[in-house]
Structure formats: structure tokens, C-alpha cells
Short mmCIF file of C-alpha atoms and ligand atoms in Angstrom, two decimals:
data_model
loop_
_atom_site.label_atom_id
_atom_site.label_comp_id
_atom_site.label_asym_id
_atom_site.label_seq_id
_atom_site.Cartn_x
_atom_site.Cartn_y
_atom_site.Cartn_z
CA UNK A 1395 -35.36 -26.93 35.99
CA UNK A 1396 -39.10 -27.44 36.85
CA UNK A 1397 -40.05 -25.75 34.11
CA UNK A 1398 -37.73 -27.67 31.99
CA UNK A 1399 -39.29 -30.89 33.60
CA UNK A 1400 -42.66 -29.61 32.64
CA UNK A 1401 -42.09 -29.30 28.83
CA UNK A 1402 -40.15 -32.24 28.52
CA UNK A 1403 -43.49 -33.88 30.56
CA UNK A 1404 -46.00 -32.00 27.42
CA UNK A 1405 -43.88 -33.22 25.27
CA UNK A 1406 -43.12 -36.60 26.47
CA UNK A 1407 -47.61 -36.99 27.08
CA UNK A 1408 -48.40 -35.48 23.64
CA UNK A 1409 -45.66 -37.79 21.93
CA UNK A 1410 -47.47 -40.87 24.09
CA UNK A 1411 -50.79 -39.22 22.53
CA UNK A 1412 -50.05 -39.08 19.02
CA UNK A 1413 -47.91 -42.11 18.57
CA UNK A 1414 -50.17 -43.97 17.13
CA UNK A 1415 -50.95 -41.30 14.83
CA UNK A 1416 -47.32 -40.60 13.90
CA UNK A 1417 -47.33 -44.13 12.42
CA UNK A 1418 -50.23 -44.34 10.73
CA UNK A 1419 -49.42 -41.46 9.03
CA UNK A 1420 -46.00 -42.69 8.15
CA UNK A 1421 -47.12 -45.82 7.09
CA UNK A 1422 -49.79 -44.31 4.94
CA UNK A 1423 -47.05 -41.55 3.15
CA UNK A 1424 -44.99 -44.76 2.70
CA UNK A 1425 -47.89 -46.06 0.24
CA UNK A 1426 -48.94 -48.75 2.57
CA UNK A 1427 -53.12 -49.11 2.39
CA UNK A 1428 -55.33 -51.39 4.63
CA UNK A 1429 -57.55 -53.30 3.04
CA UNK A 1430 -61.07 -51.25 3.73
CA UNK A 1431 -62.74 -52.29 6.97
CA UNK A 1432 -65.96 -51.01 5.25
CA UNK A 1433 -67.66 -53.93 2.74
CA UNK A 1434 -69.27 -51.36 0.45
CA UNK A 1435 -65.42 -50.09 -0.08
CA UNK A 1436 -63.34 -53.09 -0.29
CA UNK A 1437 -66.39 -54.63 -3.17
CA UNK A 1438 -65.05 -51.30 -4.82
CA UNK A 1439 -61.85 -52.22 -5.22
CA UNK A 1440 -62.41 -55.98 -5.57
CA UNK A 1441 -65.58 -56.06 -7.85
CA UNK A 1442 -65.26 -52.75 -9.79
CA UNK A 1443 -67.40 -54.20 -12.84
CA UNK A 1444 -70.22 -54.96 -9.82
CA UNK A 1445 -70.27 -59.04 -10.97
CA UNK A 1446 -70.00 -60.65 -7.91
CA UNK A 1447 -73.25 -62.50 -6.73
CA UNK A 1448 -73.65 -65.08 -4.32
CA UNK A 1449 -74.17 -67.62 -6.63
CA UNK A 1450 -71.27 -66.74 -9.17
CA UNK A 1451 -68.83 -67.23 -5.86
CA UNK A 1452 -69.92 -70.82 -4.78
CA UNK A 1453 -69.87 -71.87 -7.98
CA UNK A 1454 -66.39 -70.44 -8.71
CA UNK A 1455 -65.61 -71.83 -5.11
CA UNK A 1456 -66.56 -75.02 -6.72
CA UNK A 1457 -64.83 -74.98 -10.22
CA UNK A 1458 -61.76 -74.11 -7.98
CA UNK A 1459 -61.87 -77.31 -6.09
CA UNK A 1460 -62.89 -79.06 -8.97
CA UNK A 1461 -60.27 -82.34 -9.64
CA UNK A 1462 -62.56 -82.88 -13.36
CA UNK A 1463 -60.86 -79.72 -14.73
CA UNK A 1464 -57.49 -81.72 -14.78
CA UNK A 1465 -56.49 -84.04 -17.50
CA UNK A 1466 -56.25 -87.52 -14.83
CA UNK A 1467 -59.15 -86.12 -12.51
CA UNK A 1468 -56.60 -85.52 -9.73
CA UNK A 1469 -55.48 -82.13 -9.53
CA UNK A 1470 -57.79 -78.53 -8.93
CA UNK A 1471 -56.34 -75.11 -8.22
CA UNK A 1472 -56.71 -75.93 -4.82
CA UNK A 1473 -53.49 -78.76 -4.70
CA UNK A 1474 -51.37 -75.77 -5.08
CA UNK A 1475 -53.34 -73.11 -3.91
CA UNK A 1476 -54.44 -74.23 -0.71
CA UNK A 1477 -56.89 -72.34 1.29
CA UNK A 1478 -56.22 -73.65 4.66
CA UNK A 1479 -52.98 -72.85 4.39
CA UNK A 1480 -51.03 -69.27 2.92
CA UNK A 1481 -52.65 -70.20 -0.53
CA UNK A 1482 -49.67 -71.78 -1.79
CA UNK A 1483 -48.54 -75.26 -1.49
CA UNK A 1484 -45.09 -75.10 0.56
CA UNK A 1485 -43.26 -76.94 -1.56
CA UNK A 1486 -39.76 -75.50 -3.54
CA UNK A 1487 -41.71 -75.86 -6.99
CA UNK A 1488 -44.79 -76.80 -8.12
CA UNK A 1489 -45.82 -80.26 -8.98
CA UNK A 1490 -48.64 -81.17 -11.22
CA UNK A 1491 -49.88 -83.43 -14.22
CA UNK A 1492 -48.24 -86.89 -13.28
CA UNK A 1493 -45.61 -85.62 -10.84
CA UNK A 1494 -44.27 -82.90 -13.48
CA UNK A 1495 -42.16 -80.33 -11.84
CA UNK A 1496 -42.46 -77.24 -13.41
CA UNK A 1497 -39.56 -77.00 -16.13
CA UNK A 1498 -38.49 -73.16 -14.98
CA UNK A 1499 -38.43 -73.98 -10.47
CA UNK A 1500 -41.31 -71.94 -10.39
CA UNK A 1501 -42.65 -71.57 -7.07
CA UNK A 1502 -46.50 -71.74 -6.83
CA UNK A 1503 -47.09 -68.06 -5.70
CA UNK A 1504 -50.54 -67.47 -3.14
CA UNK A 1505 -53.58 -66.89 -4.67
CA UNK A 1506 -54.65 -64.82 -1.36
CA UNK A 1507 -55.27 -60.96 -2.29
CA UNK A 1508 -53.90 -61.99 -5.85
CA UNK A 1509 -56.60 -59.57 -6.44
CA UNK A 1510 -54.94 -56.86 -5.27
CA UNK A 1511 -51.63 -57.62 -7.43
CA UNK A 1512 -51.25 -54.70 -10.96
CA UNK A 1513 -50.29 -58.40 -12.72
CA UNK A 1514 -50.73 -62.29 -12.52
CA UNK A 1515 -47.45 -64.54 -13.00
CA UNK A 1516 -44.08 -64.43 -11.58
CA UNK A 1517 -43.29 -62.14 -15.19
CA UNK A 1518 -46.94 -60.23 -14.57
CA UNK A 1519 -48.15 -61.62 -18.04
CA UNK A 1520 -51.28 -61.94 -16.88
CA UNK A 1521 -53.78 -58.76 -16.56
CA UNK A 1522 -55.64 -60.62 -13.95
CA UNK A 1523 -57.26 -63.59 -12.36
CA UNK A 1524 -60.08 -64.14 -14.96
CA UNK A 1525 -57.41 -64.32 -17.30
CA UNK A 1526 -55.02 -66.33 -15.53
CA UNK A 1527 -57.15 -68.67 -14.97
CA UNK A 1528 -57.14 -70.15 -18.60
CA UNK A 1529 -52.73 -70.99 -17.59
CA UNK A 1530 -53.09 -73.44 -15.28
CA UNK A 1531 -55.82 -76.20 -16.84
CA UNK A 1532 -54.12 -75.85 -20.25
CA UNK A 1533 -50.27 -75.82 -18.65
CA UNK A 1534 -48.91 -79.52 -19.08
CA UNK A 1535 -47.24 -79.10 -16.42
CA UNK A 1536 -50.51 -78.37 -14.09
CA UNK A 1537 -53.69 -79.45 -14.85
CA UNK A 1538 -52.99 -80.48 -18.58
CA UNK A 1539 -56.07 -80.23 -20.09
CA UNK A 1540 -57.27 -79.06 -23.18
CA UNK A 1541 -59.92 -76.34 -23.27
CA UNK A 1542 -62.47 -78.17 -25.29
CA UNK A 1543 -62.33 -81.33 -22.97
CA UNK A 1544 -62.78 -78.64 -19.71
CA UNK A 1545 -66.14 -77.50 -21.72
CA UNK A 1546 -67.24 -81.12 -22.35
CA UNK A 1547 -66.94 -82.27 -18.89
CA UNK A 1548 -68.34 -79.54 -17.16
CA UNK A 1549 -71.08 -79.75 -19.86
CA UNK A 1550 -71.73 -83.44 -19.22
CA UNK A 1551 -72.53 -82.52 -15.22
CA UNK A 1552 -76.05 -81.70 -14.81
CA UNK A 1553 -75.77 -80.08 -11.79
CA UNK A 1554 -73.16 -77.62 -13.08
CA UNK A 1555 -74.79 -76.90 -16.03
CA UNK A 1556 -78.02 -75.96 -13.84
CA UNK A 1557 -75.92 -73.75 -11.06
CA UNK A 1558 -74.26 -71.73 -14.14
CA UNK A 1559 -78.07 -70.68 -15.30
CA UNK A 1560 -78.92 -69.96 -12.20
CA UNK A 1561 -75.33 -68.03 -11.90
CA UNK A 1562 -75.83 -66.22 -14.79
CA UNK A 1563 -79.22 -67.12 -17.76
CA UNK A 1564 -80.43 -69.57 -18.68
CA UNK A 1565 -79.70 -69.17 -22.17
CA UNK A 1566 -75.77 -68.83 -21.15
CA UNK A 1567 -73.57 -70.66 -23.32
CA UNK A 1568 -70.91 -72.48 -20.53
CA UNK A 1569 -67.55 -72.09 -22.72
CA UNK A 1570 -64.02 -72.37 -21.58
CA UNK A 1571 -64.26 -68.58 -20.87
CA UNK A 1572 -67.02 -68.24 -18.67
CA UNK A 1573 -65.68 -71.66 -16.78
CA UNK A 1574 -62.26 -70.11 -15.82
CA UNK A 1575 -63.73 -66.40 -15.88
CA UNK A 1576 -66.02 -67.65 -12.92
CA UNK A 1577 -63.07 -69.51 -11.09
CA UNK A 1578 -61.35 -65.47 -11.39
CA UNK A 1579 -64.51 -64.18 -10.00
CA UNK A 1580 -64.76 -66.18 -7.16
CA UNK A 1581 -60.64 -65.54 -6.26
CA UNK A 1582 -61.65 -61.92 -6.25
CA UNK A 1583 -62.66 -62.86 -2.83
CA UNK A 1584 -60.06 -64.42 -1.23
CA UNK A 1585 -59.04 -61.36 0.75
CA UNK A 1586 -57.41 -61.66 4.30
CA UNK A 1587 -57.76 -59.00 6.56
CA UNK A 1588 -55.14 -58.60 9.32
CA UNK A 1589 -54.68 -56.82 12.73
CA UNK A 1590 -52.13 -54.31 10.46
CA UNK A 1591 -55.27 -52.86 8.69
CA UNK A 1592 -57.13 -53.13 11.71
CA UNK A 1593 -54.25 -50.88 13.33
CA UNK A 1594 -54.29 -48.57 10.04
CA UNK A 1595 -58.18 -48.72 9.69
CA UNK A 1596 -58.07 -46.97 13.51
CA UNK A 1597 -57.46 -49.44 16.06
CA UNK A 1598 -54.22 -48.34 17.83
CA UNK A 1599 -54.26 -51.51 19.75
CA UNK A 1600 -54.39 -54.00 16.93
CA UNK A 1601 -50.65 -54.04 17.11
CA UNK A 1602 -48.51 -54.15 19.85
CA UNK A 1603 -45.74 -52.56 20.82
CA UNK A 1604 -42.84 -54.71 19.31
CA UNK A 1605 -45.08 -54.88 15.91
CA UNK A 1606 -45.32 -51.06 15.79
CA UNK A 1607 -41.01 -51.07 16.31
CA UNK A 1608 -41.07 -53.70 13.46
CA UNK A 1609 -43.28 -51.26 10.96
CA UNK A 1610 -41.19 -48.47 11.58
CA UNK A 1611 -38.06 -50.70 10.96
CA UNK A 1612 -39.96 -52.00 7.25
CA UNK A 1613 -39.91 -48.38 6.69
CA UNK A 1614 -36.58 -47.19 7.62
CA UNK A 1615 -34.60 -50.19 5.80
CA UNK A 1616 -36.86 -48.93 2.71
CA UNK A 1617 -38.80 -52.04 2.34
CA UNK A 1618 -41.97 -49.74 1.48
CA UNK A 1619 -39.72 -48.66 -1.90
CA UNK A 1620 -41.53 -52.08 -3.46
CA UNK A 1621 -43.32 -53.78 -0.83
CA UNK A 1622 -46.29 -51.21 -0.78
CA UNK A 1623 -50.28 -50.46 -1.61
CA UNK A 1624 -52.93 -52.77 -0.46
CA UNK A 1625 -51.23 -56.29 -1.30
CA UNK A 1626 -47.89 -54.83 0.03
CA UNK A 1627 -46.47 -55.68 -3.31
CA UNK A 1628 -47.88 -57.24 -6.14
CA UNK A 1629 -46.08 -54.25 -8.98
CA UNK A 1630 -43.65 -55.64 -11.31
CA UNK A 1631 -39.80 -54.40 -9.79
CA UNK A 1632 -36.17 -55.05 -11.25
CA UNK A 1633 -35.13 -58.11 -9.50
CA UNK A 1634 -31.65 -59.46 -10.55
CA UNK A 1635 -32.60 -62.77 -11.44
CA UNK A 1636 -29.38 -63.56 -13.53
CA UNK A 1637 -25.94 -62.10 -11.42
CA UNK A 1638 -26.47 -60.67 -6.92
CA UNK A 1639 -28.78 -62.58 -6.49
CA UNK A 1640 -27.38 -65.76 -4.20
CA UNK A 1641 -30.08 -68.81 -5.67
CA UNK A 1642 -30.40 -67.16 -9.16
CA UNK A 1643 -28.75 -70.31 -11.06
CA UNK A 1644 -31.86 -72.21 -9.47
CA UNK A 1645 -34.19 -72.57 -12.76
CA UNK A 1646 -33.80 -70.56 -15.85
CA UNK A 1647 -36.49 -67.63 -14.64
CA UNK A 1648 -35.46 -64.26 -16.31
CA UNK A 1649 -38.40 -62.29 -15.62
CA UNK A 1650 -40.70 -60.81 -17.55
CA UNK A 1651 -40.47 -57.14 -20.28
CA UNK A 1652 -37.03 -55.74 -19.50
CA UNK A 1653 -36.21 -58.88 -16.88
CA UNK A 1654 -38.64 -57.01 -14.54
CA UNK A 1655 -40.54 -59.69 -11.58
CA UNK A 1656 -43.54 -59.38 -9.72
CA UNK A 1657 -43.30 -57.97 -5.86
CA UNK A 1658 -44.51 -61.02 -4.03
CA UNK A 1659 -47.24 -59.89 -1.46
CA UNK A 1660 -46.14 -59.64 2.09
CA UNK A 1661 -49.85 -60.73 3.42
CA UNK A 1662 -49.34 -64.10 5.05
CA UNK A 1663 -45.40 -64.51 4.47
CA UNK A 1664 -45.54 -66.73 7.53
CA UNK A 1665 -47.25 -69.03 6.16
CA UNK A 1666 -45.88 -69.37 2.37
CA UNK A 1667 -42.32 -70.72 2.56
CA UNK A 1668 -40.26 -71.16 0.37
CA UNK A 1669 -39.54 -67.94 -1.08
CA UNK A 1670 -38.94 -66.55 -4.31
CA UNK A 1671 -39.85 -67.28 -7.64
CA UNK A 1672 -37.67 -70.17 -7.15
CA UNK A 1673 -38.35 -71.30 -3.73
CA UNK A 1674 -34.74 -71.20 -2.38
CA UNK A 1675 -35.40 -69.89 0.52
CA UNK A 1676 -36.88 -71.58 3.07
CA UNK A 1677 -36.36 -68.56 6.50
CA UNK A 1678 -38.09 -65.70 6.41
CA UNK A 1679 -34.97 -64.33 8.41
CA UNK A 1680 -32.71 -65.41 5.51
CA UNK A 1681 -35.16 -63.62 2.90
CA UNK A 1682 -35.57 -60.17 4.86
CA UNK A 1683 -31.50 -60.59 4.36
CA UNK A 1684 -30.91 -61.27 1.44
CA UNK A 1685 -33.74 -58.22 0.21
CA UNK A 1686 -32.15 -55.47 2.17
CA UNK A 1687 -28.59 -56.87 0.48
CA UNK A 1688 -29.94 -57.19 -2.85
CA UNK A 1689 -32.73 -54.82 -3.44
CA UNK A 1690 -31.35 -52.07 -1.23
CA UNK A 1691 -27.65 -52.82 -0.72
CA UNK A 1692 -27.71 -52.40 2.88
CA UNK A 1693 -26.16 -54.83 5.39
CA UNK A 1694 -28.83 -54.50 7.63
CA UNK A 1695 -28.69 -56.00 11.68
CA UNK A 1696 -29.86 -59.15 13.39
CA UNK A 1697 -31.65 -56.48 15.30
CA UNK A 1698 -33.45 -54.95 12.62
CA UNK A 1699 -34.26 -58.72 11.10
CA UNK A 1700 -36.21 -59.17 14.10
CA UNK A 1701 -38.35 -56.14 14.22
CA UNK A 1702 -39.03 -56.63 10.94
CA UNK A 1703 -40.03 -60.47 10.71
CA UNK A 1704 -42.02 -59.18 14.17
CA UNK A 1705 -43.69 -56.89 11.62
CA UNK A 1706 -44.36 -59.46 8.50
CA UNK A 1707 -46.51 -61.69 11.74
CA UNK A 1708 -49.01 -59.05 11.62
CA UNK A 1709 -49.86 -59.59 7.81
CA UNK A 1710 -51.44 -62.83 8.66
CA UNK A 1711 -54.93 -62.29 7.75
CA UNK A 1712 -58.38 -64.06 8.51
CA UNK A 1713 -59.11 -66.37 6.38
CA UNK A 1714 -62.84 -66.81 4.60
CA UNK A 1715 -64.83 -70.56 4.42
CA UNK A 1716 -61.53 -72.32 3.37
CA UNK A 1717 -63.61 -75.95 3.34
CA UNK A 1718 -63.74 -77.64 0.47
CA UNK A 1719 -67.26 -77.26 -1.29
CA UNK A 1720 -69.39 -80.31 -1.93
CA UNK A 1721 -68.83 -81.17 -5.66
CA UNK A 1722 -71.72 -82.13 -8.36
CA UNK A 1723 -71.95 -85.49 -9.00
CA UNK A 1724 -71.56 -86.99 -12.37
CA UNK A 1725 -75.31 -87.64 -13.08
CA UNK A 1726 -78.37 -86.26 -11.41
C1 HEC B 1340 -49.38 -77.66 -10.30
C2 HEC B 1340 -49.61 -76.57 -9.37
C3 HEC B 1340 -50.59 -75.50 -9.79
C4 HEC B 1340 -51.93 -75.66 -10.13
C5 HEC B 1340 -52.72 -76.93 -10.26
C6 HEC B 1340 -52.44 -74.31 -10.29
N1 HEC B 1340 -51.45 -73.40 -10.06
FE1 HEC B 1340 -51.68 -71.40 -9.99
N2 HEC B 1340 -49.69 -71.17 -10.02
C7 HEC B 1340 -48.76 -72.18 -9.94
C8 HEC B 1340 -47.44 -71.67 -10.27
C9 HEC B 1340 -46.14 -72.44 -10.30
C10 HEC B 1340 -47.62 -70.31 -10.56
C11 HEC B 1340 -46.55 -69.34 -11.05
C12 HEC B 1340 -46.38 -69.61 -12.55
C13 HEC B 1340 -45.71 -68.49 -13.33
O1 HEC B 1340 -45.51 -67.42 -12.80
O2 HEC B 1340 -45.44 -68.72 -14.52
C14 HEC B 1340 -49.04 -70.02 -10.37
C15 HEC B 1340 -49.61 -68.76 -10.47
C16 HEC B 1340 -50.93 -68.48 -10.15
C17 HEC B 1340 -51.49 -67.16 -9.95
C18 HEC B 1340 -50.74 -65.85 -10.03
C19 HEC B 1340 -50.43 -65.30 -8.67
C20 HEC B 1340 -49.32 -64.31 -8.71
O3 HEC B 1340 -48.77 -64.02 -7.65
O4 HEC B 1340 -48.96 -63.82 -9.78
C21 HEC B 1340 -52.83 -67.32 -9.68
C22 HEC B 1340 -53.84 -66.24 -9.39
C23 HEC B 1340 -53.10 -68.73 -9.76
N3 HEC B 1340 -51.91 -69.41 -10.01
C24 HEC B 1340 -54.35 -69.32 -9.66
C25 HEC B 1340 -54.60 -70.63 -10.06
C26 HEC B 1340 -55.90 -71.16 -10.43
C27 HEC B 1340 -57.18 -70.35 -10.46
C28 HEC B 1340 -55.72 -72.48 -10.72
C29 HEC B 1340 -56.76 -73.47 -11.21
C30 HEC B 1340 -57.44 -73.15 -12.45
C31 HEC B 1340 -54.32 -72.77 -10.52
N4 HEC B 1340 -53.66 -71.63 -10.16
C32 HEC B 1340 -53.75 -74.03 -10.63
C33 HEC B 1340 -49.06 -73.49 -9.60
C34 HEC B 1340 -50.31 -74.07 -9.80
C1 HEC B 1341 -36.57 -52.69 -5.36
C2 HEC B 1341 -37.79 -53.42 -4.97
C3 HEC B 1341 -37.81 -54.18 -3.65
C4 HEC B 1341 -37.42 -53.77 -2.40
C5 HEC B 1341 -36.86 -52.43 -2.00
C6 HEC B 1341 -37.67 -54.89 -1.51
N1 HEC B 1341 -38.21 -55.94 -2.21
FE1 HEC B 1341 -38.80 -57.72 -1.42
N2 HEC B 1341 -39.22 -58.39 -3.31
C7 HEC B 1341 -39.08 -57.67 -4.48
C8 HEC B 1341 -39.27 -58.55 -5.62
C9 HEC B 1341 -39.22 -58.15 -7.08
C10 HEC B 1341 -39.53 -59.84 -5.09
C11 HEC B 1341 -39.76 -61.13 -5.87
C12 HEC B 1341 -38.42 -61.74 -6.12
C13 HEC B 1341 -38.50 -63.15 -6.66
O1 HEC B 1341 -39.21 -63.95 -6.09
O2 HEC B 1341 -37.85 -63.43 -7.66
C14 HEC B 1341 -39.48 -59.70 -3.64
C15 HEC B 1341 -39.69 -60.75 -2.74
C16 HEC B 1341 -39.71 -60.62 -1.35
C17 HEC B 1341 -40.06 -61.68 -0.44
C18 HEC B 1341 -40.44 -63.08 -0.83
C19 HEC B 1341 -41.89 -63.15 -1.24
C20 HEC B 1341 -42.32 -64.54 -1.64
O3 HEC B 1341 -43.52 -64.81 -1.54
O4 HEC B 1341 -41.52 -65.35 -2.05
C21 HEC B 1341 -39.97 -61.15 0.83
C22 HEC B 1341 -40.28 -61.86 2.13
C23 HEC B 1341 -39.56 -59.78 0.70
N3 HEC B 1341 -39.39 -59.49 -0.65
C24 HEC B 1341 -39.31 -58.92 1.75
C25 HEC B 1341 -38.70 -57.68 1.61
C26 HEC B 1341 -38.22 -56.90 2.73
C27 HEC B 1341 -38.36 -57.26 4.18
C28 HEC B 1341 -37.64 -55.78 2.20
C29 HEC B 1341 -36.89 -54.70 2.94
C30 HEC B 1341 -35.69 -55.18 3.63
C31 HEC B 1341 -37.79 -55.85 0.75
N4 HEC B 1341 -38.41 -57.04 0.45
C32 HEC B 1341 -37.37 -54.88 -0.16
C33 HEC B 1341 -38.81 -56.33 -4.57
C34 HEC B 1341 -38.30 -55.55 -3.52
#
């Protein structure tokens, strides 16, 4: 009896000892990866071409905020990728150009750790964010702007033509490339760092006890089949868009090569409502639902909704400089 006592005490002390461990490691054989607590890393994985400078970044910061890149001089990424907030806009579906809707529901999708994401777009036909930059000024319904009047404008702004040869030569031609190339570079940034890769870059107490339930729970229910790597998502999944899927009539989305849609990242879910390509879903509750129904045909508990909302809290990140930059002026 003592002796039982004593074992089930080892075993009880080295379980306390190694918990942490234990769900690292499961997290980690699950696919999920912290963003690197180590600069020289994460610029690895960010900037693997090595073209981020100080100077590229503020003026991308800039270009990003910039209203001039927008056919009426009213709308920048920045209306529907807001910083401040979870890089989206919070509203159903985007509006741009003169109160234009956009014609498919589309839901403006964050632009936080986009970086991270194998493809750009709700149907991932963009490689990435220097290329998907050149979408939105040219969409009509978002900035609607053609590229040669992008290139004029910024060329007609002393200032910006000065901070792009300091940026990059002074011999550099500023085309419509190197403008929205510039606005990818500086996106390559907007990384948020949370206390869950604080707790998988070592720090056992970055999470506490109910968040650590609510991981384990994300990994049970099989969330971790999609919602995985460093932007927990952010891989192009089957998603059906057109029969189980209870909002699917919302918008005429069909996803992208073979109907497949782009994992949205888990990072800041808190703060990016609606949901889904189609923003019909406004409770995170109601979303973790309708996944495990959908995606993994489980009827999972109230219980188990908690743990795992408890869980998605964690993925709010720290935000960089989200101010708005000062903006050239027109003449010198
Ligand atoms: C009118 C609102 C609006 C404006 C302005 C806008 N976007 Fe978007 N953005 C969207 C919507 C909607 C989507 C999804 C469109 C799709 O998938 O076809 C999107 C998609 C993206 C994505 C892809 C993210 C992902 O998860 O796939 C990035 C990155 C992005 N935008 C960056 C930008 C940049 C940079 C600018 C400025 C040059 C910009 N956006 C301007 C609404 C907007
Ligand atoms: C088979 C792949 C797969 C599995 C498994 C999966 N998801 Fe998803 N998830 C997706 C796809 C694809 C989307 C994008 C759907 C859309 O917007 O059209 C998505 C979207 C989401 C969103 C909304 C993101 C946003 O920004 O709008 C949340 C939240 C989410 N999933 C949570 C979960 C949770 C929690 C689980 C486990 C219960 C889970 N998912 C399981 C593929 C999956």
C-alpha cells in the first residue's frame, strides 16, 4: 500500500514535471510551429531573399497607408487592413471604390502573418504578398486604379520619388512593380508574436492552465489536420463551399483549382469577426461548431467549444508600430 502510494507519488511528480513538455511535444508532432523568438531566425523565414532594409519598410509602411494609390484619393490598404485592429476590417464584406461591395461576399481576410500563408486570396491565386499587391489598386471594386495612373502619382511626389532612391538607387526606375513589390516587402513584417509561441519557444508559463486544456482539446477534435505550421493555417484545404456548409448560398465563392480554399490563420481570431470567406459568421463559438461539423464531422461539446475558444485567446499576438506614418506631401 505504501509502496503503491510511493509510485503513484513518482509518477504523479514526474507527470507534474514533464507536463509542459508532454505538450510541447504534442503540439510540435501536430505540425504546430512558433514563430522564432530568435530575430536572426524569424528574418529567415520572413526575408529569405535578404531585401528587407529599414528604409524599404517605412516606405512600404507608407505606400500602405497611402489614400493617392486609390482612384478618388480615399481608400489605402489600410481601410481594410487595419493595423490597430486583427488586420481586417470587421465588416461581413469588403467595401471599397465608391461604396462597392465586393460582387462575390468576400470577406477582407488579415493581412497579419499573411506572410506565413503557402498562397494569397481566399482561392490562393496569389504566390505571395509582392504579388498580391498589384489586386487590390487595380480591383474596381477596391482601390480602382489603373497601374499607369499609380506610377504617375507616386512619380509626381517629390518626396517619394527621393525615399525610393534612397530605398533602393538612385538610378531606380519607380514602376508599378517596384510600388506594390515594396508595399509586399514591408507586409513581410507584420508578424504577431503571442504567449502560444512564447509557451512553445520554452516558457511553460506563457499559458495557463485552462489555455494548455484548450490546446490539447484543438488537438484531440483534429483541428491541427488544417489549422497547422507557423500561421496555423494559411494551406489551401477542401472546403465545401457549394452543399454542408450552413452560409454557402452567401455569394457565389467556389474556391479556387479543384474548389480547394485557403485555411484562414488562427493568429488573432479574436479580433477578426466575421468569419469565412463570406463573413457569415459573426461567434467564434458558432465557427469552432460549425468546423468540427463540417470539416471533421464530429458533433463536438459545449465543453470542448470552450477549451478550445480558451485556446484561439492565446493566438493574439503583439502588434508592431500600427500608427499611421506621416505621408509626403504633394510638392516639396
Ligand atoms: C476594399 C477593401 C480592400 C482594400 C482597399 C484592400 N484589400 Fe486586401 N483584401 C480584401 C479582400 C476582400 C480580400 C480577399 C479577396 C479574394 O480572396 O479574392 C483581400 C485579400 C488580401 C490579402 C490576402 C490575404 C489572404 O489571407 O489570402 C492580402 C495580403 C491583402 N489583401 C493585402 C492588401 C494590400 C497590400 C492592399 C493595398 C494595396 C489591400 N489589400 C487593399 C479587401 C481589401
Ligand atoms: C479539413 C481542413 C480543416 C479542418 C480539419 C479544420 N478547418 Fe478550420 N478552416 C478550414 C478552411 C478551408 C477554412 C476557410 C473556410 C472559408 O472561409 O471558406 C477554415 C476556417 C476556419 C475559421 C475561420 C477563419 C476566418 O478567418 O474566417 C476558424 C475560426 C476555424 N477554421 C477553426 C477551426 C477549428 C477550431 C477546427 C477544429 C474544430 C478547424 N477549424 C478544423 C479548414 C479546416
Amino acid at each position: 500500500m505504501k509502496f503503491n502510494r510511493l509510485i503513484s507519488g513518482v509518477a504523479l511528480l514526474s507527470s507534474l514535471i514533464f507536463a509542459g513538455d508532454s505538450l510541447r511535444e504534442l503540439a510540435t508532432n501536430n505540425g504546430l510551429t512558433p514563430i522564432p523568438d530568435n530575430k536572426k531566425k524569424l528574418y529567415k523565414i520572413i526575408d529569405p531573399k535578404g531585401l528587407l532594409t529599414p528604409q524599404k519598410i517605412l516606405l512600404g509602411k507608407k505606400l500602405y497607408f497611402e489614400t493617392r494609390l486609390s482612384k478618388a484619393s480615399d481608400i489605402s490598404c489600410a481601410s481594410c487592413h487595419i493595423l490597430d485592429g486583427g488586420g481586417d476590417d470587421n465588416v461581413p464584406v469588403a467595401i471599397g471604390h465608391k461604396g462597392a461591395k465586393n460582387p462575390h461576399h468576400l470577406n477582407s481576410p488579415t493581412v497579419y502573418n499573411a506572410v506565413f500563408f503557402d498562397a494569397q486570396f481566399w482561392d490562393g491565386r496569389s504566390p505571395d504578398l509582392e504579388d498580391q499587391a498589384k489586386g487590390p489598386i487595380q480591383a474596381p471594386p477596391e482601390m480602382a486604379m489603373t497601374p499607369k495612373e499609380a506610377v504617375k502619382r507616386i512619380n509626381e511626389i517629390p518626396q517619394y520619388v527621393a525615399e525610393f532612391k534612397k530605398a533602393y538607387n538612385k538610378d531606380v526606375k519607380i514602376d508599378f512593380d517596384l510600388i506594390t513589390s515594396t508595399i509586399g516587402l514591408y507586409e513581410r513584417t507584420l508578424v504577431t508574436p503571442s504567449p502560444f509561441d512564447d509557451y512553445l519557444n520554452g516558457d511553460d508559463k506563457a499559458l495557463n492552465k485552462a489555455e494548455k486544456k484548450g490546446l490539447r482539446t484543438f488537438i484531440r477534435i483534429g483541428c491541427t489536420g488544417c489549422h497547422t505550421g507557423i500561421a496555423i493555417g494559411g494551406s489551401m484545404q477542401p472546403f465545401d463551399v457549394g452543399k454542408d456548409f450552413k452560409f454557402a448560398h452567401l455569394g457565389d465563392f467556389k474556391g479556387g483549382e479543384n474548389g480547394l480554399v485557403k485555411v484562414g490563420t488562427l493568429r488573432n481570431i479574436t479580433q477578426t469577426s466575421p468569419y469565412f470567406h463570406n463573413g457569415s459568421m459573426d461567434k467564434l463559438e458558432d465557427v469552432v461548431k460549425e468546423m468540427a461539423k463540417i470539416q471533421l464531422g464530429k458533433k463536438i461539446t459545449k465543453s470542448d467549444i470552450k477549451d478550445i475558444v480558451t485556446f484561439l485567446k492565446s493566438l493574439e499576438g503583439r502588434k508592431g508600430d500600427t500608427s499611421a506614418p506621416t505621408l509626403p506631401p504633394l510638392k516639396k
